[in-house]
């Protein structure tokens, strides 16, 4: 299975596209532990990595996997691990260490229902964990949320690039639906690790001063200084890397805010909306951290209401409310535990919002 | 005049943070001497643990990485896979390796990962003020076994060399101590053999070193040495447990 023809269309699952894009982005070290619904990433890596001279290991646990990523990233290589919700909980220790050691690395979370063992159907209930740090300490992971198989591949390239540019862990936040569905995908973006000189990496101190990769600052004041440096980096990322997609937000009465699979469903809502006097728009965050707060704030000043749609009991809606800061009502429609919102449900919710809104206006 | 005794080049001349009578400093020095003698300073990468040796990188003039508690074998694996020709060692305490990191060490050995592990067994958790470790002796008093370790409720001392030597991927497994000049010389030879195992790409090697923690054993340095020689080696006999050259 060689998938290297540029501009040729391949029919792949989101998981396979994710794995292949990582290889084409120069990732040569992959460590994983099986968990549904992302097993195809591990199996694709097992086939493809040997073909490109890379390493794919099925390891004993998610803890080991993330720490192997830590080692390979410290050694200067592009490394990745993938998992689904319960496995990502285990990886949080390692992600905090990666952030504290400023190690570029890519972590894929193909979310499933929780809490606990939950189920294996799609969910967006790891939003808090992904965008608020997740592990201990003051840190952020850059979080990219694809909405299609093609975008999954495209964002994987960007993930490696952002990771190297900012020396920070980057998470691809998908879900079971995105991971399992098949779509046409073209691998047309190429990038390699060569453009980043990793002078800090551990390669053996031959002919240079030694390098140390650590996150331990026991001397009073040093850790505060280091945290200040991290926060400066996070602010830079916030100012430069926010991404989103806007559809029909210009003169909308209501704007839906949704990401990933939910955003796809909401695009259908926009097409199916048969209420001529209610104009519906969509704002789809592509980066969940940094969050597109600014544009949501601007939209809030122009619309009658914002509706947030998620496959969770209401997580991203908190960031929407923080962005809106009371400028307009924020409504929420969510499904949990593997429930997927249908366009019909969402249209019904919109109709409700408008009628309630009318009553309060009249 | 030729100097017959000097600080190894790999050892950084800096005040120590270890307590008087602690074994970590001796073991650091042995590693530094071996790196000097084998002239591999520029090719060696070490992994420091969480534990009293968390600052090991303050003392060794080589590339070093920190790892989360118990995870050095996984971090070492990640580095070794990128740099298969570099010499990678992890340095771990008994809490780090035998408790929280037991899965990582067993599976790293089982993969036959071509790395060397220096395992410092001082039978307590030093850094967190002297709680029971998996290696604490029966009846040994610690902060969390105030009446002494009770086999029924706390389990018996975990013998890592014995455990790892039955794993196919292990190639050189040995236990030594730092209680006398002879034992120190022996420790050095065994650690060197561990490095040679790796350099010759023979696979996984681990050298356990019985090491005093006078502070949390609540003993003098001299009593600590006696404790190892008379008590600790009963639970942890010295010797070579696995040798790819077939010397055991
Ligand atoms: C996940 C996690 N749990 C607990 C700790 C606290 N901790 C630090 S060192 C240590 C024990 C170290 O003991 P050992 O490995 O035997 O090394 P020693 O200090 O005795 O040399 C513990 C439990 C930690 N840092 N991280
Ligand atoms: S507490 Fe024990 S192991 Fe830690 S430095 Fe002191 S003597 Fe050494």
PDB file of N, CA and C in Angstrom, chain A residues 6-79:
ATOM      1  N   UNK A   6       1.402  12.014  -5.736  1.00  0.00           N
ATOM      2  CA  UNK A   6       0.877  13.346  -5.475  1.00  0.00           C
ATOM      3  C   UNK A   6      -0.331  13.610  -6.376  1.00  0.00           C
ATOM      4  N   UNK A   7      -1.285  14.331  -5.859  1.00  0.00           N
ATOM      5  CA  UNK A   7      -2.481  14.711  -6.607  1.00  0.00           C
ATOM      6  C   UNK A   7      -3.342  13.537  -7.053  1.00  0.00           C
ATOM      7  N   UNK A   8      -3.042  12.330  -6.592  1.00  0.00           N
ATOM      8  CA  UNK A   8      -3.935  11.207  -6.866  1.00  0.00           C
ATOM      9  C   UNK A   8      -4.903  11.100  -5.699  1.00  0.00           C
ATOM     10  N   UNK A   9      -6.151  10.747  -6.024  1.00  0.00           N
ATOM     11  CA  UNK A   9      -7.141  10.632  -4.955  1.00  0.00           C
ATOM     12  C   UNK A   9      -7.149   9.223  -4.391  1.00  0.00           C
ATOM     13  N   UNK A  10      -7.104   9.125  -3.084  1.00  0.00           N
ATOM     14  CA  UNK A  10      -7.214   7.827  -2.429  1.00  0.00           C
ATOM     15  C   UNK A  10      -8.486   7.813  -1.597  1.00  0.00           C
ATOM     16  N   UNK A  11      -9.156   6.648  -1.558  1.00  0.00           N
ATOM     17  CA  UNK A  11     -10.329   6.504  -0.702  1.00  0.00           C
ATOM     18  C   UNK A  11      -9.876   5.886   0.620  1.00  0.00           C
ATOM     19  N   UNK A  12      -9.882   6.695   1.672  1.00  0.00           N
ATOM     20  CA  UNK A  12      -9.326   6.237   2.950  1.00  0.00           C
ATOM     21  C   UNK A  12     -10.223   6.635   4.114  1.00  0.00           C
ATOM     22  N   UNK A  13     -10.067   5.917   5.215  1.00  0.00           N
ATOM     23  CA  UNK A  13     -10.736   6.361   6.435  1.00  0.00           C
ATOM     24  C   UNK A  13      -9.960   7.547   7.012  1.00  0.00           C
ATOM     25  N   UNK A  14     -10.601   8.275   7.896  1.00  0.00           N
ATOM     26  CA  UNK A  14      -9.927   9.393   8.554  1.00  0.00           C
ATOM     27  C   UNK A  14      -8.686   8.920   9.286  1.00  0.00           C
ATOM     28  N   UNK A  15      -8.772   7.765   9.910  1.00  0.00           N
ATOM     29  CA  UNK A  15      -7.628   7.225  10.646  1.00  0.00           C
ATOM     30  C   UNK A  15      -6.448   6.943   9.724  1.00  0.00           C
ATOM     31  N   UNK A  16      -6.741   6.290   8.583  1.00  0.00           N
ATOM     32  CA  UNK A  16      -5.654   5.978   7.636  1.00  0.00           C
ATOM     33  C   UNK A  16      -5.043   7.251   7.074  1.00  0.00           C
ATOM     34  N   UNK A  17      -5.906   8.222   6.759  1.00  0.00           N
ATOM     35  CA  UNK A  17      -5.410   9.490   6.204  1.00  0.00           C
ATOM     36  C   UNK A  17      -4.503  10.181   7.219  1.00  0.00           C
ATOM     37  N   UNK A  18      -4.886  10.097   8.472  1.00  0.00           N
ATOM     38  CA  UNK A  18      -4.116  10.715   9.544  1.00  0.00           C
ATOM     39  C   UNK A  18      -2.728  10.081   9.635  1.00  0.00           C
ATOM     40  N   UNK A  19      -2.690   8.762   9.595  1.00  0.00           N
ATOM     41  CA  UNK A  19      -1.419   8.044   9.691  1.00  0.00           C
ATOM     42  C   UNK A  19      -0.539   8.345   8.487  1.00  0.00           C
ATOM     43  N   UNK A  20      -1.134   8.284   7.305  1.00  0.00           N
ATOM     44  CA  UNK A  20      -0.351   8.496   6.085  1.00  0.00           C
ATOM     45  C   UNK A  20       0.189   9.925   6.019  1.00  0.00           C
ATOM     46  N   UNK A  21      -0.642  10.877   6.404  1.00  0.00           N
ATOM     47  CA  UNK A  21      -0.190  12.274   6.370  1.00  0.00           C
ATOM     48  C   UNK A  21       0.988  12.467   7.324  1.00  0.00           C
ATOM     49  N   UNK A  22       0.950  11.794   8.450  1.00  0.00           N
ATOM     50  CA  UNK A  22       2.052  11.923   9.407  1.00  0.00           C
ATOM     51  C   UNK A  22       3.351  11.436   8.775  1.00  0.00           C
ATOM     52  N   UNK A  23       3.274  10.310   8.091  1.00  0.00           N
ATOM     53  CA  UNK A  23       4.474   9.775   7.431  1.00  0.00           C
ATOM     54  C   UNK A  23       4.977  10.770   6.396  1.00  0.00           C
ATOM     55  N   UNK A  24       4.039  11.317   5.623  1.00  0.00           N
ATOM     56  CA  UNK A  24       4.457  12.248   4.578  1.00  0.00           C
ATOM     57  C   UNK A  24       4.931  13.578   5.156  1.00  0.00           C
ATOM     58  N   UNK A  25       4.560  13.848   6.396  1.00  0.00           N
ATOM     59  CA  UNK A  25       5.057  15.066   7.060  1.00  0.00           C
ATOM     60  C   UNK A  25       6.432  14.822   7.694  1.00  0.00           C
ATOM     61  N   UNK A  26       6.961  13.635   7.509  1.00  0.00           N
ATOM     62  CA  UNK A  26       8.317  13.374   8.019  1.00  0.00           C
ATOM     63  C   UNK A  26       8.345  12.676   9.367  1.00  0.00           C
ATOM     64  N   UNK A  27       7.185  12.256   9.856  1.00  0.00           N
ATOM     65  CA  UNK A  27       7.169  11.514  11.121  1.00  0.00           C
ATOM     66  C   UNK A  27       7.733  10.119  10.862  1.00  0.00           C
ATOM     67  N   UNK A  28       8.735   9.729  11.622  1.00  0.00           N
ATOM     68  CA  UNK A  28       9.334   8.406  11.445  1.00  0.00           C
ATOM     69  C   UNK A  28       9.277   7.570  12.722  1.00  0.00           C
ATOM     70  N   UNK A  29       8.660   8.134  13.749  1.00  0.00           N
ATOM     71  CA  UNK A  29       8.585   7.400  15.014  1.00  0.00           C
ATOM     72  C   UNK A  29       7.156   7.473  15.537  1.00  0.00           C
ATOM     73  N   UNK A  30       6.534   6.310  15.585  1.00  0.00           N
ATOM     74  CA  UNK A  30       5.147   6.240  16.031  1.00  0.00           C
ATOM     75  C   UNK A  30       5.039   5.179  17.117  1.00  0.00           C
ATOM     76  N   UNK A  31       4.351   5.510  18.197  1.00  0.00           N
ATOM     77  CA  UNK A  31       4.176   4.578  19.306  1.00  0.00           C
ATOM     78  C   UNK A  31       2.700   4.539  19.669  1.00  0.00           C
ATOM     79  N   UNK A  32       2.118   3.339  19.725  1.00  0.00           N
ATOM     80  CA  UNK A  32       0.684   3.276  19.992  1.00  0.00           C
ATOM     81  C   UNK A  32       0.259   2.026  20.736  1.00  0.00           C
ATOM     82  N   UNK A  33      -0.916   2.123  21.323  1.00  0.00           N
ATOM     83  CA  UNK A  33      -1.534   1.005  22.031  1.00  0.00           C
ATOM     84  C   UNK A  33      -2.960   0.908  21.494  1.00  0.00           C
ATOM     85  N   UNK A  34      -3.414  -0.294  21.156  1.00  0.00           N
ATOM     86  CA  UNK A  34      -4.720  -0.390  20.505  1.00  0.00           C
ATOM     87  C   UNK A  34      -5.862   0.151  21.362  1.00  0.00           C
ATOM     88  N   UNK A  35      -6.732   0.911  20.763  1.00  0.00           N
ATOM     89  CA  UNK A  35      -8.018   1.270  21.364  1.00  0.00           C
ATOM     90  C   UNK A  35      -8.941   1.710  20.230  1.00  0.00           C
ATOM     91  N   UNK A  36     -10.133   1.164  20.213  1.00  0.00           N
ATOM     92  CA  UNK A  36     -11.142   1.544  19.231  1.00  0.00           C
ATOM     93  C   UNK A  36     -11.641   2.937  19.605  1.00  0.00           C
ATOM     94  N   UNK A  37     -11.918   3.804  18.704  1.00  0.00           N
ATOM     95  CA  UNK A  37     -12.013   3.683  17.243  1.00  0.00           C
ATOM     96  C   UNK A  37     -10.833   4.272  16.472  1.00  0.00           C
ATOM     97  N   UNK A  38      -9.611   4.030  16.916  1.00  0.00           N
ATOM     98  CA  UNK A  38      -8.474   4.602  16.177  1.00  0.00           C
ATOM     99  C   UNK A  38      -7.432   3.551  15.815  1.00  0.00           C
ATOM    100  N   UNK A  39      -7.811   2.265  15.897  1.00  0.00           N
ATOM    101  CA  UNK A  39      -6.835   1.193  15.660  1.00  0.00           C
ATOM    102  C   UNK A  39      -6.187   1.237  14.280  1.00  0.00           C
ATOM    103  N   UNK A  40      -6.900   1.792  13.304  1.00  0.00           N
ATOM    104  CA  UNK A  40      -6.361   1.821  11.941  1.00  0.00           C
ATOM    105  C   UNK A  40      -5.101   2.682  11.853  1.00  0.00           C
ATOM    106  N   UNK A  41      -4.940   3.616  12.777  1.00  0.00           N
ATOM    107  CA  UNK A  41      -3.718   4.431  12.750  1.00  0.00           C
ATOM    108  C   UNK A  41      -2.531   3.526  13.066  1.00  0.00           C
ATOM    109  N   UNK A  42      -2.672   2.753  14.130  1.00  0.00           N
ATOM    110  CA  UNK A  42      -1.610   1.833  14.549  1.00  0.00           C
ATOM    111  C   UNK A  42      -1.320   0.794  13.459  1.00  0.00           C
ATOM    112  N   UNK A  43      -2.366   0.224  12.873  1.00  0.00           N
ATOM    113  CA  UNK A  43      -2.125  -0.832  11.878  1.00  0.00           C
ATOM    114  C   UNK A  43      -1.540  -0.245  10.587  1.00  0.00           C
ATOM    115  N   UNK A  44      -1.975   0.946  10.210  1.00  0.00           N
ATOM    116  CA  UNK A  44      -1.399   1.584   9.023  1.00  0.00           C
ATOM    117  C   UNK A  44       0.088   1.884   9.258  1.00  0.00           C
ATOM    118  N   UNK A  45       0.405   2.352  10.451  1.00  0.00           N
ATOM    119  CA  UNK A  45       1.804   2.653  10.783  1.00  0.00           C
ATOM    120  C   UNK A  45       2.646   1.377  10.752  1.00  0.00           C
ATOM    121  N   UNK A  46       2.060   0.271  11.238  1.00  0.00           N
ATOM    122  CA  UNK A  46       2.806  -0.991  11.270  1.00  0.00           C
ATOM    123  C   UNK A  46       3.176  -1.446   9.855  1.00  0.00           C
ATOM    124  N   UNK A  47       2.299  -1.137   8.894  1.00  0.00           N
ATOM    125  CA  UNK A  47       2.585  -1.516   7.503  1.00  0.00           C
ATOM    126  C   UNK A  47       3.552  -0.524   6.863  1.00  0.00           C
ATOM    127  N   UNK A  48       3.271   0.751   7.040  1.00  0.00           N
ATOM    128  CA  UNK A  48       3.973   1.782   6.270  1.00  0.00           C
ATOM    129  C   UNK A  48       5.327   2.204   6.831  1.00  0.00           C
ATOM    130  N   UNK A  49       5.452   2.243   8.152  1.00  0.00           N
ATOM    131  CA  UNK A  49       6.715   2.754   8.709  1.00  0.00           C
ATOM    132  C   UNK A  49       7.941   1.965   8.225  1.00  0.00           C
ATOM    133  N   UNK A  50       7.883   0.613   8.236  1.00  0.00           N
ATOM    134  CA  UNK A  50       9.052  -0.117   7.739  1.00  0.00           C
ATOM    135  C   UNK A  50       9.377   0.222   6.283  1.00  0.00           C
ATOM    136  N   UNK A  51       8.351   0.547   5.483  1.00  0.00           N
ATOM    137  CA  UNK A  51       8.588   0.879   4.067  1.00  0.00           C
ATOM    138  C   UNK A  51       9.369   2.176   3.891  1.00  0.00           C
ATOM    139  N   UNK A  52       9.289   3.053   4.893  1.00  0.00           N
ATOM    140  CA  UNK A  52       9.980   4.341   4.767  1.00  0.00           C
ATOM    141  C   UNK A  52      11.163   4.433   5.737  1.00  0.00           C
ATOM    142  N   UNK A  53      11.549   3.297   6.292  1.00  0.00           N
ATOM    143  CA  UNK A  53      12.689   3.286   7.215  1.00  0.00           C
ATOM    144  C   UNK A  53      12.350   3.857   8.576  1.00  0.00           C
ATOM    145  N   UNK A  54      11.072   3.889   8.901  1.00  0.00           N
ATOM    146  CA  UNK A  54      10.664   4.429  10.203  1.00  0.00           C
ATOM    147  C   UNK A  54      10.392   3.334  11.212  1.00  0.00           C
ATOM    148  N   UNK A  55       9.980   3.780  12.393  1.00  0.00           N
ATOM    149  CA  UNK A  55       9.720   2.858  13.498  1.00  0.00           C
ATOM    150  C   UNK A  55       8.276   3.001  13.935  1.00  0.00           C
ATOM    151  N   UNK A  56       7.561   1.876  14.017  1.00  0.00           N
ATOM    152  CA  UNK A  56       6.227   1.877  14.629  1.00  0.00           C
ATOM    153  C   UNK A  56       6.233   0.761  15.659  1.00  0.00           C
ATOM    154  N   UNK A  57       5.991   1.096  16.907  1.00  0.00           N
ATOM    155  CA  UNK A  57       5.980   0.050  17.935  1.00  0.00           C
ATOM    156  C   UNK A  57       4.606   0.009  18.587  1.00  0.00           C
ATOM    157  N   UNK A  58       4.087  -1.206  18.705  1.00  0.00           N
ATOM    158  CA  UNK A  58       2.926  -1.401  19.570  1.00  0.00           C
ATOM    159  C   UNK A  58       3.479  -1.601  20.969  1.00  0.00           C
ATOM    160  N   UNK A  59       3.196  -0.661  21.865  1.00  0.00           N
ATOM    161  CA  UNK A  59       3.829  -0.684  23.175  1.00  0.00           C
ATOM    162  C   UNK A  59       2.873  -1.209  24.233  1.00  0.00           C
ATOM    163  N   UNK A  60       3.347  -1.273  25.471  1.00  0.00           N
ATOM    164  CA  UNK A  60       2.588  -1.948  26.522  1.00  0.00           C
ATOM    165  C   UNK A  60       1.490  -1.074  27.116  1.00  0.00           C
ATOM    166  N   UNK A  61       1.533   0.222  26.910  1.00  0.00           N
ATOM    167  CA  UNK A  61       0.508   1.094  27.490  1.00  0.00           C
ATOM    168  C   UNK A  61       0.602   2.473  26.860  1.00  0.00           C
ATOM    169  N   UNK A  62      -0.426   3.256  27.083  1.00  0.00           N
ATOM    170  CA  UNK A  62      -0.409   4.638  26.595  1.00  0.00           C
ATOM    171  C   UNK A  62       0.667   5.451  27.300  1.00  0.00           C
ATOM    172  N   UNK A  63       0.917   5.097  28.567  1.00  0.00           N
ATOM    173  CA  UNK A  63       1.974   5.797  29.316  1.00  0.00           C
ATOM    174  C   UNK A  63       3.317   5.620  28.637  1.00  0.00           C
ATOM    175  N   UNK A  64       3.605   4.373  28.277  1.00  0.00           N
ATOM    176  CA  UNK A  64       4.883   4.104  27.613  1.00  0.00           C
ATOM    177  C   UNK A  64       4.916   4.814  26.266  1.00  0.00           C
ATOM    178  N   UNK A  65       3.799   4.778  25.538  1.00  0.00           N
ATOM    179  CA  UNK A  65       3.774   5.378  24.202  1.00  0.00           C
ATOM    180  C   UNK A  65       4.116   6.871  24.248  1.00  0.00           C
ATOM    181  N   UNK A  66       3.483   7.595  25.147  1.00  0.00           N
ATOM    182  CA  UNK A  66       3.717   9.045  25.182  1.00  0.00           C
ATOM    183  C   UNK A  66       5.150   9.336  25.649  1.00  0.00           C
ATOM    184  N   UNK A  67       5.677   8.477  26.511  1.00  0.00           N
ATOM    185  CA  UNK A  67       7.051   8.702  26.971  1.00  0.00           C
ATOM    186  C   UNK A  67       8.087   8.322  25.916  1.00  0.00           C
ATOM    187  N   UNK A  68       7.727   7.399  25.032  1.00  0.00           N
ATOM    188  CA  UNK A  68       8.615   7.112  23.894  1.00  0.00           C
ATOM    189  C   UNK A  68       8.601   8.300  22.935  1.00  0.00           C
ATOM    190  N   UNK A  69       7.430   8.893  22.771  1.00  0.00           N
ATOM    191  CA  UNK A  69       7.355  10.124  21.976  1.00  0.00           C
ATOM    192  C   UNK A  69       8.270  11.179  22.610  1.00  0.00           C
ATOM    193  N   UNK A  70       8.229  11.253  23.942  1.00  0.00           N
ATOM    194  CA  UNK A  70       9.082  12.203  24.668  1.00  0.00           C
ATOM    195  C   UNK A  70      10.555  11.962  24.301  1.00  0.00           C
ATOM    196  N   UNK A  71      10.954  10.703  24.336  1.00  0.00           N
ATOM    197  CA  UNK A  71      12.351  10.363  24.020  1.00  0.00           C
ATOM    198  C   UNK A  71      12.705  10.708  22.588  1.00  0.00           C
ATOM    199  N   UNK A  72      11.866  10.305  21.650  1.00  0.00           N
ATOM    200  CA  UNK A  72      12.186  10.544  20.238  1.00  0.00           C
ATOM    201  C   UNK A  72      12.158  12.032  19.902  1.00  0.00           C
ATOM    202  N   UNK A  73      11.229  12.765  20.525  1.00  0.00           N
ATOM    203  CA  UNK A  73      11.179  14.212  20.299  1.00  0.00           C
ATOM    204  C   UNK A  73      12.430  14.865  20.889  1.00  0.00           C
ATOM    205  N   UNK A  74      12.833  14.409  22.073  1.00  0.00           N
ATOM    206  CA  UNK A  74      14.050  14.954  22.696  1.00  0.00           C
ATOM    207  C   UNK A  74      15.272  14.660  21.835  1.00  0.00           C
ATOM    208  N   UNK A  75      15.218  13.533  21.129  1.00  0.00           N
ATOM    209  CA  UNK A  75      16.340  13.150  20.265  1.00  0.00           C
ATOM    210  C   UNK A  75      16.302  13.890  18.930  1.00  0.00           C
ATOM    211  N   UNK A  76      15.292  14.736  18.738  1.00  0.00           N
ATOM    212  CA  UNK A  76      15.263  15.612  17.568  1.00  0.00           C
ATOM    213  C   UNK A  76      14.411  15.117  16.416  1.00  0.00           C
ATOM    214  N   UNK A  77      13.648  14.035  16.630  1.00  0.00           N
ATOM    215  CA  UNK A  77      12.868  13.466  15.521  1.00  0.00           C
ATOM    216  C   UNK A  77      11.407  13.904  15.585  1.00  0.00           C
ATOM    217  N   UNK A  78      10.707  13.722  14.454  1.00  0.00           N
ATOM    218  CA  UNK A  78       9.259  13.941  14.460  1.00  0.00           C
ATOM    219  C   UNK A  78       8.587  12.656  14.937  1.00  0.00           C
ATOM    220  N   UNK A  79       7.842  12.772  16.037  1.00  0.00           N
ATOM    221  CA  UNK A  79       7.246  11.586  16.652  1.00  0.00           C
ATOM    222  C   UNK A  79       5.774  11.824  16.929  1.00  0.00           C
TER     223      UNK A  79
END
